[in-house]
Every structure is written in structure tokens, then in C-alpha cells.
CSV table of C-alpha atoms and ligand atoms in Angstrom, one decimal:
chain,number,residue,atom,x,y,z
A,1,MET,CA,0.0,0.0,0.0
A,2,SER,CA,1.2,3.5,-0.8
A,3,GLU,CA,2.8,5.6,1.9
A,4,HIS,CA,0.2,8.2,1.0
A,5,LEU,CA,-2.6,6.0,2.3
A,6,PRO,CA,-3.5,6.5,5.9
A,7,ASP,CA,-2.3,4.9,9.1
A,8,ALA,CA,-4.2,1.7,9.7
A,9,LEU,CA,-4.8,2.8,13.3
A,10,VAL,CA,-7.3,5.5,12.3
A,11,GLN,CA,-9.1,3.3,9.7
A,12,PRO,CA,-12.7,2.5,10.4
A,13,ALA,CA,-13.7,-1.1,9.7
A,14,ARG,CA,-16.6,-0.2,7.5
A,15,PHE,CA,-18.3,2.7,5.6
A,16,ALA,CA,-21.8,3.2,4.3
A,17,PHE,CA,-23.5,6.2,2.8
A,18,THR,CA,-26.3,7.7,4.8
A,19,GLU,CA,-29.8,7.1,3.3
A,20,ALA,CA,-29.8,10.6,1.7
A,21,ASN,CA,-26.3,10.2,0.4
A,22,GLN,CA,-27.0,6.8,-0.9
A,23,ALA,CA,-29.9,8.3,-3.0
A,24,ALA,CA,-27.5,11.1,-4.1
A,25,ALA,CA,-24.9,8.6,-5.1
A,26,GLN,CA,-27.4,6.7,-7.2
A,27,GLN,CA,-28.4,9.9,-8.9
A,28,ILE,CA,-24.8,10.7,-9.7
A,29,ILE,CA,-24.2,7.2,-11.1
A,30,ALA,CA,-27.3,7.5,-13.3
A,31,LYS,CA,-25.8,10.6,-15.0
A,32,TYR,CA,-23.3,8.4,-16.8
A,33,PRO,CA,-24.0,6.3,-19.9
A,34,ALA,CA,-24.4,2.6,-19.6
A,35,GLY,CA,-21.0,0.9,-19.2
A,36,ARG,CA,-19.4,4.2,-18.1
A,37,GLN,CA,-20.5,4.3,-14.5
A,38,ARG,CA,-16.9,4.1,-13.3
A,39,SER,CA,-16.6,7.7,-14.4
A,40,ALA,CA,-18.6,8.6,-11.3
A,41,VAL,CA,-15.7,7.8,-9.1
A,42,MET,CA,-14.7,11.4,-8.4
A,43,PRO,CA,-18.1,12.8,-7.4
A,44,LEU,CA,-18.7,9.6,-5.3
A,45,LEU,CA,-15.4,10.1,-3.5
A,46,ASP,CA,-16.3,13.7,-2.9
A,47,LEU,CA,-19.7,12.7,-1.5
A,48,ALA,CA,-18.1,10.2,0.9
A,49,GLN,CA,-15.6,12.8,2.0
A,50,ARG,CA,-18.3,15.4,2.7
A,51,GLN,CA,-20.1,12.8,4.8
A,52,GLU,CA,-17.1,11.7,6.9
A,53,GLY,CA,-14.8,14.7,6.6
A,54,TRP,CA,-12.1,12.5,5.0
A,55,LEU,CA,-11.7,9.4,2.8
A,56,SER,CA,-11.1,6.2,4.7
A,57,ARG,CA,-9.9,3.0,3.1
A,58,ALA,CA,-13.4,1.5,3.8
A,59,ALA,CA,-15.0,4.5,2.0
A,60,MET,CA,-12.8,4.0,-1.0
A,61,ASP,CA,-13.5,0.3,-1.0
A,62,HIS,CA,-17.3,1.0,-0.8
A,63,VAL,CA,-17.1,3.3,-3.8
A,64,ALA,CA,-15.2,0.7,-5.7
A,65,ASP,CA,-17.8,-1.9,-4.9
A,66,MET,CA,-20.6,0.4,-6.0
A,67,LEU,CA,-18.9,1.1,-9.3
A,68,GLY,CA,-17.9,-2.6,-9.8
A,69,VAL,CA,-14.2,-1.7,-10.2
A,70,PRO,CA,-11.1,-3.1,-8.4
A,71,PRO,CA,-10.3,-1.0,-5.3
A,72,ILE,CA,-6.9,0.0,-6.8
A,73,LYS,CA,-8.7,2.0,-9.5
A,74,VAL,CA,-10.3,4.1,-6.8
A,75,TYR,CA,-7.0,4.4,-4.7
A,76,GLU,CA,-5.3,5.6,-7.9
A,77,VAL,CA,-7.7,8.5,-8.2
A,78,ALA,CA,-7.9,9.3,-4.4
A,79,THR,CA,-4.1,9.4,-4.0
A,80,PHE,CA,-3.6,11.6,-7.1
A,81,TYR,CA,-5.7,14.6,-6.2
A,82,THR,CA,-5.0,16.8,-3.2
A,83,MET,CA,-8.7,17.5,-2.9
A,84,TYR,CA,-9.1,14.1,-1.2
A,85,ASN,CA,-8.1,13.9,2.4
A,86,LEU,CA,-6.7,10.5,3.2
A,87,LYS,CA,-6.6,11.0,6.9
A,88,PRO,CA,-8.8,12.9,9.3
A,89,ILE,CA,-8.5,16.7,9.1
A,90,GLY,CA,-9.4,19.6,11.4
A,91,LYS,CA,-12.7,21.4,11.3
A,92,LEU,CA,-11.2,24.1,9.1
A,93,HIS,CA,-9.1,22.9,6.2
A,94,VAL,CA,-6.9,25.8,5.2
A,95,GLN,CA,-5.2,25.3,1.8
A,96,VAL,CA,-2.6,27.9,0.8
A,97,CYS,CA,-1.5,28.0,-2.8
A,98,THR,CA,2.3,28.4,-3.3
A,99,ASN,CA,2.4,27.9,-7.0
A,100,ILE,CA,4.0,30.4,-9.4
A,101,SER,CA,1.4,33.2,-9.7
A,102,CYS,CA,0.7,33.2,-6.0
A,103,TRP,CA,4.4,33.0,-5.1
A,104,LEU,CA,5.1,36.0,-7.3
A,105,ARG,CA,2.3,37.9,-5.5
A,106,ALA,CA,3.7,37.2,-2.0
A,107,ALA,CA,2.2,33.8,-1.1
A,108,PRO,CA,5.0,33.4,1.5
A,109,GLU,CA,3.4,36.2,3.5
A,110,VAL,CA,0.1,34.3,3.4
A,111,VAL,CA,1.9,31.1,4.5
A,112,ARG,CA,3.5,33.1,7.4
A,113,ALA,CA,0.1,34.4,8.5
A,114,ALA,CA,-1.4,30.9,8.4
A,115,ARG,CA,1.4,29.4,10.4
A,116,GLU,CA,1.1,32.1,13.0
A,117,VAL,CA,-2.7,32.0,13.4
A,118,LEU,CA,-3.1,28.2,13.2
A,119,GLY,CA,0.1,27.3,15.0
A,120,VAL,CA,0.9,24.4,12.7
A,121,GLU,CA,3.1,23.7,9.7
A,122,PHE,CA,2.0,22.4,6.3
A,123,GLY,CA,0.6,18.9,6.6
A,124,GLN,CA,-0.3,19.3,10.3
A,125,THR,CA,-3.5,19.4,12.2
A,126,ARG,CA,-3.9,21.4,15.4
A,127,ALA,CA,-4.0,19.3,18.6
A,128,ASP,CA,-7.6,20.6,19.3
A,129,ALA,CA,-8.5,19.5,15.7
A,130,LYS,CA,-9.8,23.0,14.9
A,131,ALA,CA,-7.8,23.3,11.7
A,132,THR,CA,-5.5,21.6,9.3
A,133,LEU,CA,-2.9,23.5,7.1
A,134,SER,CA,-2.1,22.3,3.6
A,135,GLU,CA,0.1,23.5,0.8
A,136,VAL,CA,-1.5,23.2,-2.6
A,137,GLU,CA,-0.5,23.8,-6.2
A,138,CYS,CA,-2.8,26.3,-7.9
A,139,LEU,CA,-6.4,26.8,-6.8
A,140,GLY,CA,-7.4,28.0,-10.3
A,141,ALA,CA,-7.8,31.6,-9.3
A,142,CYS,CA,-4.3,32.9,-10.4
A,143,ALA,CA,-5.7,36.2,-11.6
A,144,ASN,CA,-6.5,37.0,-7.9
A,145,ALA,CA,-3.3,35.7,-6.4
A,146,PRO,CA,-2.3,35.1,-3.7
A,147,VAL,CA,-5.1,32.8,-2.8
A,148,MET,CA,-6.1,30.4,0.0
A,149,GLN,CA,-9.1,28.1,0.3
A,150,VAL,CA,-10.9,27.3,3.5
A,151,GLY,CA,-13.5,24.6,3.1
A,152,ASP,CA,-15.2,25.3,-0.2
A,153,ASP,CA,-14.5,29.1,-0.2
A,154,LEU,CA,-11.6,31.0,-1.9
A,155,TYR,CA,-10.1,34.1,-0.3
A,156,GLU,CA,-8.2,36.1,-2.9
A,157,ASP,CA,-5.9,39.1,-3.3
A,158,LEU,CA,-4.5,38.4,0.1
A,159,THR,CA,-1.8,40.2,2.1
A,160,TYR,CA,-0.2,39.1,5.4
A,161,ASP,CA,-2.7,41.3,7.2
A,162,THR,CA,-5.9,40.2,5.4
A,163,ALA,CA,-4.9,36.6,5.5
A,164,LYS,CA,-4.4,36.9,9.2
A,165,ALA,CA,-7.7,38.7,9.8
A,166,VAL,CA,-9.6,36.1,7.7
A,167,LEU,CA,-8.1,33.2,9.6
A,168,GLU,CA,-8.5,34.8,13.0
A,169,ALA,CA,-12.2,35.4,12.2
A,170,LEU,CA,-12.8,31.9,10.9
A,171,MET,CA,-11.1,30.4,14.0
A,172,ARG,CA,-13.4,32.5,16.2
A,173,GLY,CA,-16.3,31.0,14.2
A,174,ASP,CA,-17.2,34.3,12.5
A,175,LYS,CA,-18.5,34.5,9.0
A,176,VAL,CA,-16.1,36.1,6.5
A,177,LYS,CA,-16.9,37.4,3.1
A,178,PHE,CA,-15.1,35.1,0.6
A,179,GLY,CA,-13.6,36.3,-2.7
A,180,SER,CA,-11.3,39.3,-3.1
A,181,GLN,CA,-10.1,40.7,0.1
A,182,SER,CA,-8.8,43.9,-1.6
A,183,GLY,CA,-12.2,45.1,-2.7
A,184,ARG,CA,-11.8,44.6,-6.4
A,185,GLN,CA,-14.7,43.3,-8.4
A,186,GLY,CA,-14.1,39.7,-9.5
A,187,ALA,CA,-10.9,39.4,-11.4
A,188,CYS,CA,-11.1,42.8,-13.1
A,189,PRO,CA,-7.9,45.0,-13.1
A,190,ALA,CA,-7.1,46.4,-9.6
A,191,GLY,CA,-7.8,50.0,-10.9
A,192,GLY,CA,-11.3,49.0,-12.3
A,193,PRO,CA,-12.5,47.7,-15.6
A,194,THR,CA,-10.5,48.7,-18.8
A,195,THR,CA,-12.9,47.1,-21.3
A,196,LEU,CA,-16.6,46.9,-21.9
A,197,LYS,CA,-17.0,50.1,-20.0
A,198,PRO,CA,-19.9,51.7,-22.0
A,199,LYS,CA,-23.3,50.4,-20.9
A,200,PRO,CA,-25.1,48.1,-23.4
A,201,PRO,CA,-27.4,50.2,-25.7
A,202,ALA,CA,-30.6,48.7,-24.2
A,203,GLU,CA,-29.5,49.6,-20.6
A,204,ALA,CA,-28.3,53.1,-21.7
A,205,ALA,CA,-31.6,53.8,-23.5
A,206,LYS,CA,-33.6,53.1,-20.3
A,207,GLU,CA,-31.6,55.8,-18.5
A,208,THR,CA,-32.2,58.4,-21.2
A,209,PRO,CA,-34.9,60.8,-20.0
B,1,FES,S1,-1.0,29.8,-8.8
B,1,FES,FE1,-2.2,30.2,-7.0
B,1,FES,S2,-4.2,30.1,-7.8
B,1,FES,FE2,-3.0,29.6,-9.5
């Protein structure tokens, strides 16, 4: 077994989807053409992870069984993508991107803030299980670098100060507005839009007295 698979001591003996998730799993599988059901492996792994917080060996075996594929086919997928957690993680999963765009835009400062607030290094979970810190390679929001992801939400255009403020608030249990933390709209230039500035004719006509 790969060293990336989890410690046998934390492995539950069995896994089963809840009734609601079992129905959701069947709906996911039904989206794929006959004979291609194995393509449902990624959404099923995601569903299992959302149910348990991480992907146990038993959960992967269960998904393999549902799809009628050898377990190794599921392990191959689960160990390839960093989105799957192969061991238990903290309540908050903080993933900081250190790939090229984020690095050039001061990702090390975001890493510094995360280490300070969470008190752990990459790959570690706090002793109180409140948070896990992970290093990831591109979160797909390079135009708003540097970026970190907490749970399903992206926090963009970070600095040391804003990253620290976001993480401190999340650790207190406060809600934080996700997206750009510099106030810019989406991924438009920092100084405001440079194209498509005139209003569409129909909208402009409405404003004409
Ligand atoms: S390099 Fe960080 S989001 Fe792409």
C-alpha cells in the first residue's frame, strides 16, 4: 500500500453512505452512460468525503464496490488529487497556494500568516482539531493571487494582514466574506474595468430621459 494511504490505526472497519447520500450517489451514477458508471468515481469520493470529513480506506472500497471496479482503480484517483483527504483533518481545512502566480504575489506572506494563526506547519492538524494547514499547487484563481481556500471558499488578493484577519475570524467562528479581500470586483484590473465600460445600448436607453 502506498505511503500516501493513511495509518491503519485510524481506519474505520466499514463505511456506508447515509440514506440521503445513498440516494444522491445513485443519482450521480445515473448521469453516466451505460457501461461508463466508473466515471462517477470522483463525485462519489467527494460525497463520501463530505459525509465523513475524510476518505477512509473503507469508504474507497465502498465506492469501488458500488462502481464494480477493483479498489486499486479508486485508490489511484484518491491518491492523485490533493482535494481528497486520506486522513482525518481539522474542522477548518486551510489550503494555501504556493504555485508560481501566488508565489510572485507574496504567497510566503500568506503562509506566514497561516502558520502564526493556526500554530501548525504544512501537513499538520492542530491538537484541538480546529484546523489543518495544507500546501496546494494552484487553486485555479491565479488572476486573484495570492489565494487560499478554506472549506469550499476561496479568499483572494491576500496580504499578510488580510490573510491573518480572515483566519482569526474563521477560527473564532465568525462568518467572513469570501472572494477578493482587496475590494476589487471579481478578477477585473485592480484599478477598475478597462474594457466593456460603456453600458449596453438597451440599458443606456432606459436611463435616457
Ligand atoms: S498559482 Fe495560485 S491560484 Fe493559481
